mmCIF file of C-alpha atoms in Angstrom:
data_model
loop_
_atom_site.group_PDB
_atom_site.id
_atom_site.type_symbol
_atom_site.label_atom_id
_atom_site.label_comp_id
_atom_site.label_asym_id
_atom_site.label_seq_id
_atom_site.Cartn_x
_atom_site.Cartn_y
_atom_site.Cartn_z
ATOM 1 C CA PHE Z 99 77.232 91.016 100.465
ATOM 2 C CA SER Z 100 78.547 93.622 102.174
ATOM 3 C CA ARG Z 101 82.295 93.894 103.455
ATOM 4 C CA GLY Z 102 80.731 92.830 106.940
ATOM 5 C CA LYS Z 103 79.984 89.378 105.815
ATOM 6 C CA ILE Z 104 82.582 88.630 104.169
ATOM 7 C CA ASP Z 105 85.084 89.428 106.779
ATOM 8 C CA GLU Z 106 82.442 87.069 108.858
ATOM 9 C CA TRP Z 107 83.048 84.197 105.957
ATOM 10 C CA ASP Z 108 86.361 84.824 105.995
ATOM 11 C CA LYS Z 109 86.656 83.507 109.714
ATOM 12 C CA LYS Z 110 84.286 80.694 109.062
ATOM 13 C CA ALA Z 111 86.449 79.479 105.687
ATOM 14 C CA PRO Z 112 89.916 81.383 105.971
ATOM 15 C CA GLY Z 113 90.869 82.310 102.649
ATOM 16 C CA PHE Z 114 87.013 82.911 101.700
ATOM 17 C CA LYS Z 115 87.683 87.022 100.937
ATOM 18 C CA LYS Z 116 90.526 85.970 98.051
ATOM 19 C CA ALA Z 117 88.419 83.277 96.906
ATOM 20 C CA VAL Z 118 85.289 85.235 96.685
ATOM 21 C CA GLU Z 119 86.348 87.947 94.532
ATOM 22 C CA ARG Z 120 86.228 86.624 91.451
ATOM 23 C CA CYS Z 121 82.410 85.923 92.001
ATOM 24 C CA LEU Z 122 81.644 89.101 93.331
ATOM 25 C CA ALA Z 123 79.554 91.801 90.886
ATOM 26 C CA PRO Z 124 79.054 95.251 92.024
ATOM 27 C CA ALA Z 125 75.390 95.933 92.442
ATOM 28 C CA ILE Z 126 72.175 97.971 93.833
ATOM 29 C CA THR Z 127 70.508 95.394 96.305
ATOM 30 C CA ARG Z 128 68.415 98.656 97.129
ATOM 31 C CA SER Z 129 65.453 100.474 95.264
ATOM 32 C CA GLN Z 130 65.977 102.986 97.944
ATOM 33 C CA TYR Z 131 69.946 103.408 97.025
ATOM 34 C CA VAL Z 132 69.017 105.184 94.310
ATOM 35 C CA LYS Z 133 68.369 108.833 94.854
ATOM 36 C CA ALA Z 134 68.281 110.895 91.729
ATOM 37 C CA PHE Z 135 67.840 110.380 87.708
ATOM 38 C CA THR Z 136 72.213 108.719 87.899
ATOM 39 C CA PHE Z 137 73.541 106.197 89.581
ATOM 40 C CA THR Z 138 77.295 106.920 89.186
ATOM 41 C CA LYS Z 139 80.825 104.671 90.812
ATOM 42 C CA GLY Z 140 80.223 107.022 93.736
ATOM 43 C CA ASP Z 141 77.278 106.464 94.754
ATOM 44 C CA TRP Z 142 77.959 102.781 94.570
ATOM 45 C CA GLY Z 143 81.177 103.321 96.355
ATOM 46 C CA ASP Z 144 79.195 105.106 99.345
ATOM 47 C CA ILE Z 145 76.901 102.780 100.497
ATOM 48 C CA GLU Z 146 79.986 99.871 100.493
ATOM 49 C CA ARG Z 147 81.707 101.969 102.670
ATOM 50 C CA SER Z 148 79.183 102.511 105.241
ATOM 51 C CA GLY Z 149 78.423 98.942 105.288
ATOM 52 C CA LYS Z 150 74.979 98.035 103.533
ATOM 53 C CA ASN Z 151 74.928 95.140 100.783
ATOM 54 C CA ALA Z 152 76.625 96.452 97.903
ATOM 55 C CA TYR Z 153 77.733 93.347 95.897
ATOM 56 C CA ILE Z 154 76.039 90.064 94.876
ATOM 57 C CA PHE Z 155 77.134 86.589 94.351
ATOM 58 C CA VAL Z 156 77.461 85.775 90.875
ATOM 59 C CA CYS Z 157 79.188 82.150 90.000
ATOM 60 C CA HIS Z 158 79.203 80.894 86.759
ATOM 61 C CA GLU Z 159 81.359 78.426 87.463
ATOM 62 C CA PRO Z 160 81.340 74.828 88.065
ATOM 63 C CA ARG Z 161 80.576 73.440 91.504
ATOM 64 C CA ASP Z 162 84.232 71.109 91.396
ATOM 65 C CA SER Z 163 85.906 74.056 89.824
ATOM 66 C CA LEU Z 164 85.543 76.558 92.689
ATOM 67 C CA PRO Z 165 87.818 77.031 96.114
ATOM 68 C CA GLU Z 166 86.594 75.006 99.010
ATOM 69 C CA GLN Z 167 85.537 78.153 101.103
ATOM 70 C CA ILE Z 168 83.447 78.652 98.163
ATOM 71 C CA GLN Z 169 81.994 75.490 98.049
ATOM 72 C CA ALA Z 170 81.317 75.649 101.806
ATOM 73 C CA TYR Z 171 79.731 78.516 101.188
ATOM 74 C CA VAL Z 172 77.429 76.808 98.489
ATOM 75 C CA ARG Z 173 76.939 74.055 101.033
ATOM 76 C CA TRP Z 174 75.619 76.520 103.478
ATOM 77 C CA GLY Z 175 72.900 77.683 101.448
ATOM 78 C CA GLU Z 176 71.752 73.836 101.020
ATOM 79 C CA THR Z 177 71.420 73.264 104.426
ATOM 80 C CA GLU Z 178 71.305 76.676 106.602
ATOM 81 C CA CYS Z 179 70.344 79.429 105.032
ATOM 82 C CA ARG Z 180 66.562 79.826 104.437
ATOM 83 C CA THR Z 181 65.028 82.343 102.550
ATOM 84 C CA ARG Z 182 63.528 85.561 103.778
ATOM 85 C CA ILE Z 183 59.737 85.699 102.264
ATOM 86 C CA ARG Z 184 57.066 84.768 103.951
ATOM 87 C CA ARG Z 185 55.866 81.305 104.913
ATOM 88 C CA THR Z 186 52.697 82.356 103.074
ATOM 89 C CA ARG Z 187 54.108 83.151 99.951
ATOM 90 C CA GLY Z 188 57.133 80.503 99.704
ATOM 91 C CA GLY Z 189 58.751 81.531 101.994
ATOM 92 C CA GLY Z 190 61.039 79.693 105.232
ATOM 93 C CA GLU Z 191 62.859 77.308 102.805
ATOM 94 C CA VAL Z 192 66.515 76.306 102.901
ATOM 95 C CA CYS Z 193 67.833 78.596 99.705
ATOM 96 C CA SER Z 194 68.753 75.841 96.804
ATOM 97 C CA GLU Z 195 65.151 74.366 97.467
ATOM 98 C CA ALA Z 196 63.466 78.071 96.437
ATOM 99 C CA SER Z 197 62.229 77.938 93.143
ATOM 100 C CA ALA Z 198 64.571 80.117 90.991
ATOM 101 C CA CYS Z 199 67.003 77.783 92.277
ATOM 102 C CA ARG Z 200 65.515 74.574 91.767
ATOM 103 C CA ALA Z 201 64.822 76.366 87.804
ATOM 104 C CA ARG Z 202 67.935 76.987 87.504
ATOM 105 C CA ALA Z 203 69.359 73.579 88.937
ATOM 106 C CA GLU Z 204 66.904 72.045 86.241
ATOM 107 C CA ASP Z 205 68.201 73.927 83.624
ATOM 108 C CA PRO Z 206 71.852 72.466 83.101
ATOM 109 C CA LYS Z 207 72.644 73.510 79.510
ATOM 110 C CA VAL Z 208 72.919 77.397 81.163
ATOM 111 C CA PHE Z 209 73.167 77.252 84.777
ATOM 112 C CA ARG Z 210 75.907 75.140 86.348
ATOM 113 C CA GLY Z 211 74.479 74.749 89.703
ATOM 114 C CA TRP Z 212 71.243 76.319 92.071
ATOM 115 C CA TYR Z 213 73.791 78.963 93.172
ATOM 116 C CA ASP Z 214 74.710 80.480 89.500
ATOM 117 C CA LEU Z 215 72.883 83.337 88.162
ATOM 118 C CA GLY Z 216 74.768 83.362 84.922
ATOM 119 C CA GLY Z 217 75.898 86.171 84.302
ATOM 120 C CA TYR Z 218 75.001 89.908 83.462
ATOM 121 C CA ILE Z 219 74.374 92.502 80.368
ATOM 122 C CA PRO Z 220 75.521 95.311 80.707
ATOM 123 C CA ALA Z 221 72.503 98.340 80.350
ATOM 124 C CA PRO Z 222 73.082 101.730 80.772
ATOM 125 C CA ILE Z 223 69.038 102.643 81.642
ATOM 126 C CA MET Z 224 67.600 101.122 84.382
ATOM 127 C CA ALA Z 225 64.301 101.829 86.639
ATOM 128 C CA ILE Z 226 61.984 101.536 89.903
ATOM 129 C CA TYR Z 227 60.078 98.308 88.873
ATOM 130 C CA GLN Z 228 57.589 99.524 91.311
ATOM 131 C CA PRO Z 229 57.840 103.184 91.494
ATOM 132 C CA ARG Z 230 55.303 104.560 94.899
ATOM 133 C CA TYR Z 231 54.624 108.171 92.042
ATOM 134 C CA ARG Z 232 55.741 108.758 89.110
ATOM 135 C CA PRO Z 233 57.858 106.539 87.029
ATOM 136 C CA GLN Z 234 62.155 106.944 87.409
ATOM 137 C CA PHE Z 235 64.133 106.330 84.780
ATOM 138 C CA PHE Z 236 68.340 106.237 85.686
ATOM 139 C CA LEU Z 237 71.374 106.617 84.139
ATOM 140 C CA VAL Z 238 73.881 103.770 85.359
ATOM 141 C CA GLY Z 239 77.367 104.368 84.982
ATOM 142 C CA LEU Z 240 79.144 101.640 86.209
ATOM 143 C CA PRO Z 241 78.716 97.711 85.273
ATOM 144 C CA LEU Z 242 76.666 96.847 87.544
ATOM 145 C CA VAL Z 243 73.867 93.451 88.469
ATOM 146 C CA THR Z 244 71.145 94.448 90.213
ATOM 147 C CA TYR Z 245 67.782 92.840 92.081
ATOM 148 C CA HIS Z 246 63.739 92.529 91.219
ATOM 149 C CA ALA Z 247 62.885 95.819 92.749
ATOM 150 C CA ILE Z 248 65.065 97.491 89.437
ATOM 151 C CA ILE Z 249 64.509 96.825 85.775
ATOM 152 C CA THR Z 250 66.577 96.544 83.308
ATOM 153 C CA LEU Z 251 66.308 98.481 79.380
ATOM 154 C CA ILE Z 252 68.686 96.124 77.661
ATOM 155 C CA PRO Z 253 70.351 97.689 74.339
ATOM 156 C CA LYS Z 254 69.289 95.695 71.310
ATOM 157 C CA VAL Z 255 71.995 98.802 69.725
ATOM 158 C CA ARG Z 256 75.930 100.146 69.700
ATOM 159 C CA VAL Z 257 76.274 101.445 72.817
ATOM 160 C CA LYS Z 258 79.660 104.090 73.124
ATOM 161 C CA ALA Z 259 78.530 105.926 76.656
ATOM 162 C CA GLY Z 260 80.887 106.763 79.751
ATOM 163 C CA PHE Z 261 82.188 103.033 80.471
ATOM 164 C CA MET Z 262 80.311 101.411 78.490
ATOM 165 C CA ASP Z 263 81.525 100.295 75.063
ATOM 166 C CA TYR Z 264 78.495 97.579 74.008
ATOM 167 C CA ASN Z 265 78.101 95.519 71.248
ATOM 168 C CA PRO Z 266 74.993 93.506 71.136
ATOM 169 C CA GLU Z 267 76.311 91.105 69.213
ATOM 170 C CA ASP Z 268 78.644 89.874 72.268
ATOM 171 C CA TYR Z 269 75.261 88.212 74.462
ATOM 172 C CA ARG Z 270 73.323 87.602 70.402
ATOM 173 C CA GLU Z 271 72.666 83.898 72.532
ATOM 174 C CA TRP Z 272 71.045 85.909 75.033
ATOM 175 C CA LEU Z 273 69.093 88.591 72.835
ATOM 176 C CA SER Z 274 65.907 87.639 70.682
ATOM 177 C CA SER Z 275 67.854 89.595 68.139
ATOM 178 C CA THR Z 276 70.278 92.911 67.735
ATOM 179 C CA ILE Z 277 70.364 96.176 65.560
ATOM 180 C CA PRO Z 278 74.431 96.272 65.607
ATOM 181 C CA ASP Z 279 74.886 98.792 63.297
ATOM 182 C CA ILE Z 280 73.211 101.961 64.910
ATOM 183 C CA GLU Z 281 74.876 103.286 68.002
ATOM 184 C CA LEU Z 282 73.929 105.383 70.777
ATOM 185 C CA SER Z 283 76.572 107.718 72.307
ATOM 186 C CA GLU Z 284 76.133 109.704 75.722
ATOM 187 C CA LYS Z 285 74.276 112.519 74.665
ATOM 188 C CA ASP Z 286 71.987 110.324 72.499
ATOM 189 C CA ILE Z 287 71.105 108.043 76.014
ATOM 190 C CA LYS Z 288 70.872 110.750 77.900
ATOM 191 C CA ALA Z 289 68.235 112.366 75.659
ATOM 192 C CA LEU Z 290 66.463 109.197 75.949
ATOM 193 C CA LEU Z 291 66.684 109.499 79.468
ATOM 194 C CA ALA Z 292 65.029 112.826 79.600
ATOM 195 C CA TYR Z 293 61.945 111.277 77.321
ATOM 196 C CA LEU Z 294 61.534 108.948 79.764
ATOM 197 C CA ASN Z 295 61.404 110.823 83.035
ATOM 198 C CA SER Z 296 58.741 113.135 80.688
ATOM 199 C CA SER Z 297 55.266 113.797 81.870
ATOM 200 C CA PHE Z 298 54.541 112.314 78.969
ATOM 201 C CA ILE Z 299 55.748 108.778 79.453
ATOM 202 C CA TRP Z 300 54.492 109.354 82.945
ATOM 203 C CA LEU Z 301 50.847 109.322 81.806
ATOM 204 C CA TRP Z 302 50.971 106.492 79.698
ATOM 205 C CA LEU Z 303 51.819 104.310 82.273
ATOM 206 C CA GLU Z 304 49.817 105.988 84.761
ATOM 207 C CA GLN Z 305 47.297 104.817 82.011
ATOM 208 C CA ASN Z 306 49.068 101.519 81.330
ATOM 209 C CA ALA Z 307 51.227 100.128 84.056
ATOM 210 C CA ARG Z 308 49.791 97.278 86.698
ATOM 211 C CA TYR Z 309 47.238 99.296 88.948
ATOM 212 C CA VAL Z 310 47.010 98.765 92.394
ATOM 213 C CA PRO Z 311 44.323 100.906 94.449
ATOM 214 C CA ARG Z 312 47.042 102.658 96.920
ATOM 215 C CA GLY Z 313 49.579 100.899 95.870
ATOM 216 C CA PRO Z 314 52.622 101.819 93.550
ATOM 217 C CA LEU Z 315 52.434 101.602 89.364
ATOM 218 C CA GLY Z 316 54.208 98.002 88.285
ATOM 219 C CA LEU Z 317 56.630 98.427 85.340
ATOM 220 C CA GLU Z 318 56.152 94.899 84.138
ATOM 221 C CA VAL Z 319 58.101 93.720 81.431
ATOM 222 C CA SER Z 320 55.175 93.705 79.260
ATOM 223 C CA ILE Z 321 54.116 96.966 79.684
ATOM 224 C CA LEU Z 322 57.332 98.625 79.257
ATOM 225 C CA ARG Z 323 57.700 96.357 75.955
ATOM 226 C CA ARG Z 324 54.423 97.982 74.862
ATOM 227 C CA MET Z 325 56.059 101.787 75.673
ATOM 228 C CA PRO Z 326 56.095 104.454 72.678
ATOM 229 C CA LEU Z 327 60.148 105.283 72.476
ATOM 230 C CA LEU Z 328 61.092 108.576 70.968
ATOM 231 C CA ASN Z 329 63.515 107.122 68.142
ATOM 232 C CA VAL Z 330 66.796 109.401 69.040
ATOM 233 C CA LYS Z 331 67.810 108.700 65.434
ATOM 234 C CA GLU Z 332 65.428 110.202 64.612
ATOM 235 C CA VAL Z 333 65.590 113.885 66.136
ATOM 236 C CA GLU Z 334 68.446 116.602 64.727
ATOM 237 C CA ASP Z 335 71.000 117.133 67.144
ATOM 238 C CA ASP Z 336 70.347 120.141 68.526
ATOM 239 C CA ASP Z 337 67.343 118.335 69.661
ATOM 240 C CA VAL Z 338 69.213 115.694 71.060
ATOM 241 C CA GLU Z 339 71.959 118.422 73.201
ATOM 242 C CA GLU Z 340 68.872 119.986 74.547
ATOM 243 C CA LEU Z 341 67.018 116.921 75.318
ATOM 244 C CA ALA Z 342 70.635 115.576 77.518
ATOM 245 C CA ARG Z 343 71.356 119.129 78.685
ATOM 246 C CA LEU Z 344 67.979 119.655 80.373
ATOM 247 C CA PHE Z 345 68.743 115.641 81.461
ATOM 248 C CA ASP Z 346 71.781 116.799 83.336
ATOM 249 C CA GLU Z 347 69.896 119.674 84.654
ATOM 250 C CA LEU Z 348 67.306 117.163 86.137
ATOM 251 C CA GLU Z 349 69.713 115.238 87.358
ATOM 252 C CA ALA Z 350 71.847 117.899 89.029
ATOM 253 C CA LYS Z 351 68.867 119.911 91.182
ATOM 254 C CA ALA Z 352 67.444 116.499 92.246
ATOM 255 C CA ARG Z 353 71.053 115.349 93.264
ATOM 256 C CA SER Z 354 71.643 118.507 94.872
ATOM 257 C CA LEU Z 355 68.147 118.330 96.941
ATOM 258 C CA ALA Z 356 68.775 114.637 97.029
ATOM 259 C CA ALA Z 357 71.465 115.415 99.754
ATOM 260 C CA GLU Z 358 69.898 118.808 101.045
ATOM 261 C CA ALA Z 359 66.896 116.131 102.579
ATOM 262 C CA ARG Z 360 69.756 113.805 104.000
ATOM 263 C CA GLU Z 361 71.399 116.752 105.814
ATOM 264 C CA GLY Z 362 68.057 117.847 107.009
ATOM 265 C CA LYS Z 363 68.363 121.435 105.662
ATOM 266 C CA SER Z 364 65.031 120.504 103.347
ATOM 267 C CA ARG Z 365 62.791 117.873 105.448
ATOM 268 C CA ARG Z 366 59.648 118.779 106.597
ATOM 269 C CA ALA Z 367 56.925 116.090 108.097
ATOM 270 C CA SER Z 368 53.800 117.214 106.108
ATOM 271 C CA LYS Z 369 49.852 115.603 107.409
ATOM 272 C CA ALA Z 370 48.213 116.118 104.011
ATOM 273 C CA GLU Z 371 45.773 112.484 103.273
ATOM 274 C CA GLY Z 372 47.713 110.770 100.946
ATOM 275 C CA GLU Z 373 51.567 112.065 101.736
ATOM 276 C CA GLU Z 374 53.951 110.421 103.931
ATOM 277 C CA GLU Z 375 56.461 111.118 106.162
ATOM 278 C CA GLY Z 376 60.614 109.653 106.409
ATOM 279 C CA GLU Z 377 62.128 108.482 102.865
ATOM 280 C CA GLU Z 378 58.666 108.242 100.296
ATOM 281 C CA GLY Z 379 57.101 111.280 101.905
ATOM 282 C CA ALA Z 380 60.963 113.032 100.560
ATOM 283 C CA LYS Z 381 60.803 110.909 97.386
ATOM 284 C CA LEU Z 382 57.306 112.833 96.645
ATOM 285 C CA GLU Z 383 59.069 116.178 97.483
ATOM 286 C CA LEU Z 384 61.340 115.950 95.489
ATOM 287 C CA PHE Z 385 58.992 115.552 92.831
ATOM 288 C CA LYS Z 386 57.448 118.287 93.474
ATOM 289 C CA ALA Z 387 60.187 120.946 93.796
ATOM 290 C CA LEU Z 388 61.316 119.043 90.451
ATOM 291 C CA GLU Z 389 57.967 120.142 88.750
ATOM 292 C CA PRO Z 390 60.125 123.305 86.334
ATOM 293 C CA HIS Z 391 62.669 120.796 85.060
ATOM 294 C CA PHE Z 392 60.062 118.040 84.012
ATOM 295 C CA GLN Z 393 58.072 120.582 82.532
ATOM 296 C CA ALA Z 394 60.831 122.150 80.587
ATOM 297 C CA ILE Z 395 61.419 118.683 79.797
ATOM 298 C CA ASP Z 396 58.118 118.732 78.972
ATOM 299 C CA SER Z 397 58.260 121.797 76.701
ATOM 300 C CA LYS Z 398 60.665 120.380 74.386
ATOM 301 C CA ILE Z 399 59.239 117.152 73.617
ATOM 302 C CA ALA Z 400 56.280 118.575 72.777
ATOM 303 C CA GLU Z 401 58.623 120.546 70.310
ATOM 304 C CA VAL Z 402 60.549 118.110 68.669
ATOM 305 C CA LEU Z 403 57.363 115.907 68.433
ATOM 306 C CA GLY Z 404 55.013 118.718 66.815
ATOM 307 C CA LEU Z 405 52.301 118.570 69.727
ATOM 308 C CA PRO Z 406 51.577 122.425 70.267
ATOM 309 C CA ILE Z 407 50.246 121.240 73.923
ATOM 310 C CA ASP Z 408 49.895 123.090 77.316
ATOM 311 C CA VAL Z 409 52.674 121.351 79.433
ATOM 312 C CA ARG Z 410 50.965 122.444 82.546
ATOM 313 C CA GLU Z 411 47.669 120.807 81.619
ATOM 314 C CA LEU Z 412 50.200 117.462 80.469
ATOM 315 C CA TRP Z 413 51.688 117.896 84.010
ATOM 316 C CA SER Z 414 48.428 118.383 86.111
ATOM 317 C CA SER Z 415 46.732 115.404 84.230
ATOM 318 C CA ALA Z 416 49.677 112.730 85.148
ATOM 319 C CA TRP Z 417 49.927 114.525 89.336
ATOM 320 C CA GLU Z 418 45.515 114.350 89.354
ATOM 321 C CA MET Z 419 45.959 110.215 88.534
ATOM 322 C CA MET Z 420 48.701 109.631 90.609
ATOM 323 C CA GLU Z 421 47.284 111.228 93.386
ATOM 324 C CA ARG Z 422 43.962 109.009 92.724
ATOM 325 C CA ARG Z 423 45.882 105.449 92.406
ATOM 326 C CA ILE Z 424 47.398 106.271 96.219
ATOM 327 C CA LYS Z 425 44.384 107.596 97.622
ATOM 328 C CA GLY Z 426 42.454 104.561 96.427
ATOM 329 C CA ALA Z 427 40.168 107.409 94.391
ATOM 330 C CA ARG Z 428 37.369 106.350 91.588
ATOM 331 C CA GLY Z 429 36.500 108.695 89.504
ATOM 332 C CA PRO Z 430 36.788 109.332 85.894
ATOM 333 C CA ALA Z 431 40.426 110.062 85.495
ATOM 334 C CA ARG Z 432 41.713 106.698 87.078
ATOM 335 C CA PRO Z 433 44.182 104.815 85.507
ATOM 336 C CA GLY Z 434 42.871 103.371 82.178
ATOM 337 C CA ALA Z 435 40.229 105.131 81.726
ATOM 338 C CA GLU Z 436 40.801 108.213 78.144
ATOM 339 C CA VAL Z 437 43.005 111.301 79.478
ATOM 340 C CA SER Z 438 42.174 113.644 76.451
ATOM 341 C CA ILE Z 439 44.280 116.602 75.799
ATOM 342 C CA ASP Z 440 43.625 119.718 73.120
ATOM 343 C CA ILE Z 441 46.045 119.474 70.541
ATOM 344 C CA ASP Z 442 45.929 121.049 67.037
ATOM 345 C CA ILE Z 443 46.387 117.173 64.473
ATOM 346 C CA ASN Z 444 47.021 120.030 61.509
ATOM 347 C CA VAL Z 445 50.239 121.127 62.800
ATOM 348 C CA ASN Z 446 53.527 121.581 61.414
ATOM 349 C CA ARG Z 447 56.827 120.930 63.208
ATOM 350 C CA ARG Z 448 57.320 123.223 65.383
ATOM 351 C CA ARG Z 449 54.784 125.835 63.431
ATOM 352 C CA LYS Z 450 51.315 125.784 65.006
ATOM 353 C CA LYS Z 451 48.474 127.137 63.139
ATOM 354 C CA LYS Z 452 45.346 128.601 63.874
ATOM 355 C CA GLY Z 453 42.373 126.868 64.733
ATOM 356 C CA GLY Z 454 41.674 123.252 63.778
ATOM 357 C CA GLY Z 455 41.824 121.947 67.338
ATOM 358 C CA PHE Z 456 40.456 118.688 68.121
ATOM 359 C CA VAL Z 457 40.244 116.742 71.383
ATOM 360 C CA ILE Z 458 41.527 113.555 71.024
ATOM 361 C CA PRO Z 459 42.898 110.498 73.554
ATOM 362 C CA LEU Z 460 46.666 110.528 74.535
ATOM 363 C CA THR Z 461 47.489 107.547 73.291
ATOM 364 C CA GLU Z 462 46.334 107.949 69.995
ATOM 365 C CA TRP Z 463 49.520 110.458 69.233
ATOM 366 C CA LEU Z 464 51.770 108.343 71.343
ATOM 367 C CA LYS Z 465 50.794 104.944 68.909
ATOM 368 C CA PRO Z 466 54.032 104.174 67.095
ATOM 369 C CA LYS Z 467 53.938 103.944 63.025
ATOM 370 C CA GLY Z 468 52.405 101.125 61.694
ATOM 371 C CA GLY Z 469 51.325 99.901 64.423
ATOM 372 C CA GLN Z 470 55.165 98.524 65.247
#
């Protein structure tokens, strides 16, 4: 929904605007609306004021208890509204007959009807589901819902960060397990986001994410469940603070560059092979410009993990794999191949010893302890 659509429905069914308020949740409805590494209340407000879709209809109520204006909207979904996806993919159907809607209608223990999305669980970290160039994990600064092109990381631990005071026990019926005795602060979340946006994770995803030649990275749920994470509760406080600060610097620079691009001050058309003009090309230029900030994060993570590697080589390997992917090239650095980095595996944390260098696959030292 946009404000304009709400007004249109208010003309069709007088009183709709007031009746629908309880069913409209603030939302990210396009991945392109995520310009940097946070999504704030101000970002959402800009989308709403511009007349774009800024809400999603979330109505977890029995049909017969709904106001007549909302019931009219539900009936419209059973008669006139049709899905927009191509007919070859099952599109063009009346909305209530779409696969997901039928599945909800057949599960009355969970859903009140085909129109019911059930509700949502707050998630402080989200990511672009199919990034064209590199992963983009971002901090969410307000309670909102989203759609299939955004993937959410739902906490199993307590979170007290910004707007969020989250207890996983409140969502126990939806979560397979919870760890309520661990609590993450906003500083912890930002440190984790620094790690998630590092070249370590980028390179791991280039190797492990769903691969489509000339296509985006597919951050499937099954992939992210295997993704190695940094346990910020095992990291020293000063290191967590430093990672959080580096994330803030990355976000501030990204937001500044995105604003300049929108104003047309730094946008330039590129004719180089593999690059694109417009929104996607601007995103690639953004990531190029942020390289010093990404490498500062990489250096700190390497220090925390006790990995004396050349972060420029790490960035270069990830960038090469990205270029090969979007160009559809084949070669030893294609996704799925092992990338080897020179590191010293006999090093003590933060202290590099002379000699003892080995070449081991990146995935070996990213493996969780004990295979868990």
